[in-house]
């Protein structure tokens, strides 16, 4: 089911930094002049909404210098291959996530695992929505690229990848040091239709490849110098990355 973008789906967080809510999933546009970095690309059904969000902030798909992927789940790479093939946009990610994006394997919660949890509040409606948005579609990125070098990337916003394995093996958050922003992907979220709490938290257990490593990655996130958190799911969180990570850690222990 294609997502139709509304005006209030786009939040200008800081000058040139926008977070956009698609079908229960977010992507981030980091603008610098006439160019931008796009972090994540929603579900396959969010493709038109991704293009509309670029247009709404005065950019075109050709002005995307690169797509950065936090991890290769369908709700984050939905429009990546289209941007790559139609507009020549490179799609970058951690080297450990490259084979996953190519779909040499799929490391994503299965329909069977979801159905086993269907008794939990919110799980079934979320699953129906996710399938309609393309959650089970086959959407490989055929030529994903690893980051060219360690450290800050030479892209609009100067994003710095923060390897945060656990949710998937090659999951990365992105630090925007000039803005004090942490784009945390699915390593640290603030809400999800299958969770009853709001605020910084880990996703429910069934979504992680290795929950223990996901917990450990909260240390890496907590060490980032940022006062604004832009998660892959849920609203913007104002507060230090350190505080957000420790809240998520406490909740995971409880
Ligand atoms: Zn994910
Ligand atoms: Zn996600």
Tab-separated table of C-alpha atoms and ligand atoms in Angstrom:
chain	number	residue	atom	x	y	z
A	1	UNK	CA	0.000	0.000	0.000
A	2	UNK	CA	1.807	3.196	-1.119
A	3	UNK	CA	2.250	5.785	1.590
A	4	UNK	CA	0.857	9.242	0.821
A	5	UNK	CA	3.019	11.875	2.446
A	6	UNK	CA	1.348	14.560	4.564
A	7	UNK	CA	2.878	17.881	5.478
A	8	UNK	CA	3.322	16.930	9.130
A	9	UNK	CA	5.224	13.761	8.194
A	10	UNK	CA	8.286	15.954	7.565
A	11	UNK	CA	9.947	17.484	10.617
A	12	UNK	CA	12.743	20.015	10.197
A	13	UNK	CA	14.940	19.127	13.168
A	14	UNK	CA	17.749	21.589	12.540
A	15	UNK	CA	18.642	23.781	9.633
A	16	UNK	CA	18.936	21.374	6.678
A	17	UNK	CA	18.155	18.207	8.659
A	18	UNK	CA	14.743	16.624	8.154
A	19	UNK	CA	13.272	13.435	9.526
A	20	UNK	CA	10.402	11.955	7.559
A	21	UNK	CA	7.874	9.369	8.777
A	22	UNK	CA	6.805	6.793	6.232
A	23	UNK	CA	4.863	3.591	6.894
A	24	UNK	CA	5.866	3.219	10.580
A	25	UNK	CA	9.472	3.853	9.626
A	26	UNK	CA	11.632	6.976	9.295
A	27	UNK	CA	14.286	8.299	6.924
A	28	UNK	CA	16.471	11.373	7.256
A	29	UNK	CA	17.470	14.032	4.721
A	30	UNK	CA	20.661	15.983	5.470
A	31	UNK	CA	20.880	18.929	3.150
A	32	UNK	CA	23.941	20.987	2.327
A	33	UNK	CA	23.428	23.552	-0.447
A	34	UNK	CA	21.915	21.832	-3.471
A	35	UNK	CA	22.983	18.387	-2.360
A	36	UNK	CA	21.949	15.966	0.371
A	37	UNK	CA	22.650	12.705	2.117
A	38	UNK	CA	19.643	10.423	2.476
A	39	UNK	CA	19.769	8.047	5.445
A	40	UNK	CA	17.472	5.025	4.861
A	41	UNK	CA	14.643	4.841	2.351
A	42	UNK	CA	11.512	3.392	3.992
A	43	UNK	CA	9.491	0.366	2.884
A	44	UNK	CA	9.132	-0.543	-0.806
A	45	UNK	CA	5.665	1.068	-0.581
A	46	UNK	CA	7.298	4.324	0.584
A	47	UNK	CA	9.134	4.938	-2.688
A	48	UNK	CA	6.866	7.748	-3.894
A	49	UNK	CA	6.847	9.253	-0.383
A	50	UNK	CA	10.675	9.305	-0.385
A	51	UNK	CA	10.681	11.141	-3.720
A	52	UNK	CA	7.913	13.508	-2.498
A	53	UNK	CA	9.860	14.282	0.683
A	54	UNK	CA	12.922	15.306	-1.341
A	55	UNK	CA	10.768	17.541	-3.501
A	56	UNK	CA	9.067	19.064	-0.447
A	57	UNK	CA	12.411	20.321	0.867
A	58	UNK	CA	13.459	21.642	-2.542
A	59	UNK	CA	15.641	18.741	-3.674
A	60	UNK	CA	15.469	16.253	-6.525
A	61	UNK	CA	16.516	12.577	-6.574
A	62	UNK	CA	19.560	13.596	-8.627
A	63	UNK	CA	20.707	15.860	-5.813
A	64	UNK	CA	21.149	12.880	-3.476
A	65	UNK	CA	24.942	12.486	-3.138
A	66	UNK	CA	24.513	9.068	-1.503
A	67	UNK	CA	22.036	6.866	0.291
A	68	UNK	CA	23.365	5.671	3.652
A	69	UNK	CA	21.728	2.515	4.965
A	70	UNK	CA	21.527	1.801	8.691
A	71	UNK	CA	20.748	-1.842	7.933
A	72	UNK	CA	19.216	-3.868	5.146
A	73	UNK	CA	15.756	-4.682	6.508
A	74	UNK	CA	12.971	-4.087	3.988
A	75	UNK	CA	11.618	-1.084	5.887
A	76	UNK	CA	14.946	0.755	5.450
A	77	UNK	CA	16.103	-0.172	1.919
A	78	UNK	CA	12.707	0.016	0.148
A	79	UNK	CA	13.580	2.799	-2.333
A	80	UNK	CA	17.371	2.339	-2.392
A	81	UNK	CA	17.613	0.223	-5.543
A	82	UNK	CA	15.280	2.585	-7.410
A	83	UNK	CA	17.426	5.603	-6.508
A	84	UNK	CA	20.532	3.685	-7.557
A	85	UNK	CA	19.259	2.431	-10.909
A	86	UNK	CA	17.113	5.415	-11.975
A	87	UNK	CA	19.358	8.240	-10.732
A	88	UNK	CA	22.806	6.684	-10.252
A	89	UNK	CA	22.835	7.333	-6.499
A	90	UNK	CA	25.461	5.206	-4.684
A	91	UNK	CA	24.087	3.127	-1.783
A	92	UNK	CA	26.582	2.868	1.092
A	93	UNK	CA	26.644	0.816	4.275
A	94	UNK	CA	28.918	-1.097	6.661
A	95	UNK	CA	30.872	-3.882	4.928
A	96	UNK	CA	29.142	-6.500	7.131
A	97	UNK	CA	25.747	-5.363	5.811
A	98	UNK	CA	26.684	-5.522	2.104
A	99	UNK	CA	25.861	-9.237	1.519
A	100	UNK	CA	22.623	-8.795	3.473
A	101	UNK	CA	21.559	-5.850	1.251
A	102	UNK	CA	22.391	-7.941	-1.820
A	103	UNK	CA	20.154	-10.634	-0.283
A	104	UNK	CA	22.848	-13.277	-0.331
A	105	UNK	CA	20.812	-14.096	2.791
A	106	UNK	CA	17.870	-12.505	4.599
A	107	UNK	CA	18.302	-11.792	8.279
A	108	UNK	CA	14.839	-10.447	9.034
A	109	UNK	CA	12.019	-11.595	11.327
A	110	UNK	CA	10.050	-14.308	9.491
A	111	UNK	CA	6.286	-14.500	9.064
A	112	UNK	CA	6.355	-17.619	11.301
A	113	UNK	CA	8.203	-15.778	14.074
A	114	UNK	CA	5.730	-12.897	13.868
A	115	UNK	CA	2.728	-15.238	13.986
A	116	UNK	CA	4.178	-16.924	17.080
A	117	UNK	CA	4.002	-13.504	18.766
A	118	UNK	CA	0.594	-12.580	17.324
A	119	UNK	CA	-1.062	-12.831	20.749
A	120	UNK	CA	0.900	-9.779	21.905
A	121	UNK	CA	-0.899	-6.423	21.667
A	122	UNK	CA	-0.204	-4.581	18.430
A	123	UNK	CA	1.669	-7.390	16.680
A	124	UNK	CA	-1.043	-8.540	14.261
A	125	UNK	CA	-2.145	-5.053	13.072
A	126	UNK	CA	1.523	-4.114	12.643
A	127	UNK	CA	2.198	-7.294	10.637
A	128	UNK	CA	-0.743	-6.653	8.288
A	129	UNK	CA	0.460	-3.078	7.756
A	130	UNK	CA	4.067	-4.222	7.245
A	131	UNK	CA	3.110	-6.782	4.597
A	132	UNK	CA	1.018	-4.196	2.732
A	133	UNK	CA	3.932	-1.747	2.778
A	134	UNK	CA	6.205	-4.373	1.180
A	135	UNK	CA	7.726	-5.889	4.316
A	136	UNK	CA	7.958	-9.333	2.711
A	137	UNK	CA	8.824	-8.177	-0.833
A	138	UNK	CA	12.158	-9.143	-2.425
A	139	UNK	CA	13.998	-5.815	-2.782
A	140	UNK	CA	17.752	-6.427	-2.982
A	141	UNK	CA	20.258	-3.664	-3.581
A	142	UNK	CA	22.233	-5.263	-6.395
A	143	UNK	CA	25.397	-3.179	-5.997
A	144	UNK	CA	25.668	-2.050	-2.377
A	145	UNK	CA	28.977	-0.397	-1.484
A	146	UNK	CA	30.925	-0.490	1.764
A	147	UNK	CA	32.107	2.827	3.215
A	148	UNK	CA	35.203	3.928	1.280
A	149	UNK	CA	37.273	4.634	4.421
A	150	UNK	CA	36.907	4.614	8.204
A	151	UNK	CA	35.662	7.757	9.965
A	152	UNK	CA	33.589	10.679	8.710
A	153	UNK	CA	32.189	10.349	5.198
A	154	UNK	CA	32.803	13.047	2.623
A	155	UNK	CA	29.080	13.683	2.135
A	156	UNK	CA	26.618	16.454	3.046
A	157	UNK	CA	26.459	16.726	6.847
A	158	UNK	CA	29.790	14.890	7.290
A	159	UNK	CA	28.078	11.793	8.749
A	160	UNK	CA	30.177	9.462	10.907
A	161	UNK	CA	29.116	5.790	10.875
A	162	UNK	CA	28.842	4.164	14.316
A	163	UNK	CA	28.933	0.379	13.992
A	164	UNK	CA	26.173	-0.942	16.254
A	165	UNK	CA	25.783	-4.668	15.549
A	166	UNK	CA	23.064	-6.803	17.095
A	167	UNK	CA	19.856	-5.748	15.385
A	168	UNK	CA	21.727	-6.958	12.289
A	169	UNK	CA	25.418	-7.771	11.964
A	170	UNK	CA	26.354	-4.661	9.996
A	171	UNK	CA	23.928	-2.177	11.544
A	172	UNK	CA	25.288	1.375	11.710
A	173	UNK	CA	23.979	4.501	13.350
A	174	UNK	CA	25.132	7.822	11.915
A	175	UNK	CA	26.441	10.736	13.952
A	176	UNK	CA	26.027	14.220	12.507
A	177	UNK	CA	28.633	15.979	14.656
A	178	UNK	CA	27.993	19.494	13.290
A	179	UNK	CA	24.373	19.284	14.447
A	180	UNK	CA	24.770	17.151	17.562
A	181	UNK	CA	22.399	14.604	16.031
A	182	UNK	CA	22.452	10.824	16.266
A	183	UNK	CA	20.518	8.876	13.615
A	184	UNK	CA	20.136	5.595	15.448
A	185	UNK	CA	18.251	3.365	12.986
A	186	UNK	CA	16.882	0.260	14.708
A	187	UNK	CA	19.681	0.047	17.292
A	188	UNK	CA	17.735	2.466	19.536
A	189	UNK	CA	14.129	3.468	18.829
A	190	UNK	CA	11.546	5.609	20.631
A	191	UNK	CA	8.336	3.743	19.763
A	192	UNK	CA	7.020	0.847	17.694
A	193	UNK	CA	3.478	-0.408	17.030
A	194	UNK	CA	4.407	-3.692	18.775
A	195	UNK	CA	5.711	-1.955	21.908
A	196	UNK	CA	3.516	-0.510	24.650
A	197	UNK	CA	6.109	1.957	25.930
A	198	UNK	CA	7.317	5.208	24.432
A	199	UNK	CA	10.724	6.820	24.694
A	200	UNK	CA	14.207	5.336	24.158
A	201	UNK	CA	14.109	1.528	24.002
A	202	UNK	CA	15.344	-1.534	22.154
A	203	UNK	CA	12.911	-3.040	19.678
A	204	UNK	CA	11.084	-6.187	20.887
A	205	UNK	CA	13.336	-9.268	20.990
A	206	UNK	CA	12.011	-10.988	17.848
A	207	UNK	CA	13.395	-8.205	15.656
A	208	UNK	CA	17.066	-8.632	16.624
A	209	UNK	CA	19.571	-11.039	15.089
A	210	UNK	CA	21.529	-11.002	18.368
A	211	UNK	CA	19.858	-9.204	21.269
A	212	UNK	CA	22.954	-9.496	23.460
A	213	UNK	CA	25.036	-7.620	20.908
A	214	UNK	CA	22.227	-5.083	20.433
A	215	UNK	CA	22.390	-4.410	24.178
A	216	UNK	CA	26.164	-4.058	23.984
A	217	UNK	CA	25.834	-1.573	21.110
A	218	UNK	CA	23.952	0.792	23.428
A	219	UNK	CA	27.390	1.537	24.942
A	220	UNK	CA	28.656	2.755	21.556
A	221	UNK	CA	25.546	4.893	21.084
A	222	UNK	CA	25.775	6.293	24.612
A	223	UNK	CA	29.291	7.489	23.889
A	224	UNK	CA	28.206	9.699	20.977
A	225	UNK	CA	28.172	13.444	21.615
A	226	UNK	CA	24.602	14.248	20.530
A	227	UNK	CA	21.572	15.981	22.057
A	228	UNK	CA	19.002	14.926	19.459
A	229	UNK	CA	18.075	11.346	18.603
A	230	UNK	CA	16.461	10.494	15.260
A	231	UNK	CA	15.427	6.830	15.458
A	232	UNK	CA	14.354	4.443	12.704
A	233	UNK	CA	11.008	4.038	14.457
A	234	UNK	CA	9.202	6.531	16.682
A	235	UNK	CA	9.400	10.281	17.143
A	236	UNK	CA	12.400	12.558	17.599
A	237	UNK	CA	13.875	12.392	21.107
A	238	UNK	CA	15.445	15.463	22.653
A	239	UNK	CA	18.101	14.539	25.188
A	240	UNK	CA	21.648	13.278	25.209
A	241	UNK	CA	22.556	10.028	23.494
A	242	UNK	CA	24.066	8.918	26.810
A	243	UNK	CA	20.766	9.362	28.648
A	244	UNK	CA	18.769	7.742	25.834
A	245	UNK	CA	21.071	4.711	25.788
A	246	UNK	CA	20.921	4.282	29.555
A	247	UNK	CA	17.097	4.537	29.555
A	248	UNK	CA	16.965	1.806	26.887
A	249	UNK	CA	19.413	-0.331	28.895
A	250	UNK	CA	17.313	-0.029	32.081
A	251	UNK	CA	14.119	-0.904	30.235
A	252	UNK	CA	15.765	-3.917	28.589
A	253	UNK	CA	16.860	-5.158	32.020
A	254	UNK	CA	13.369	-4.672	33.508
B	1	LIG	ZN1	15.343	-3.431	11.325
B	2	LIG	ZN1	13.080	-0.942	11.031
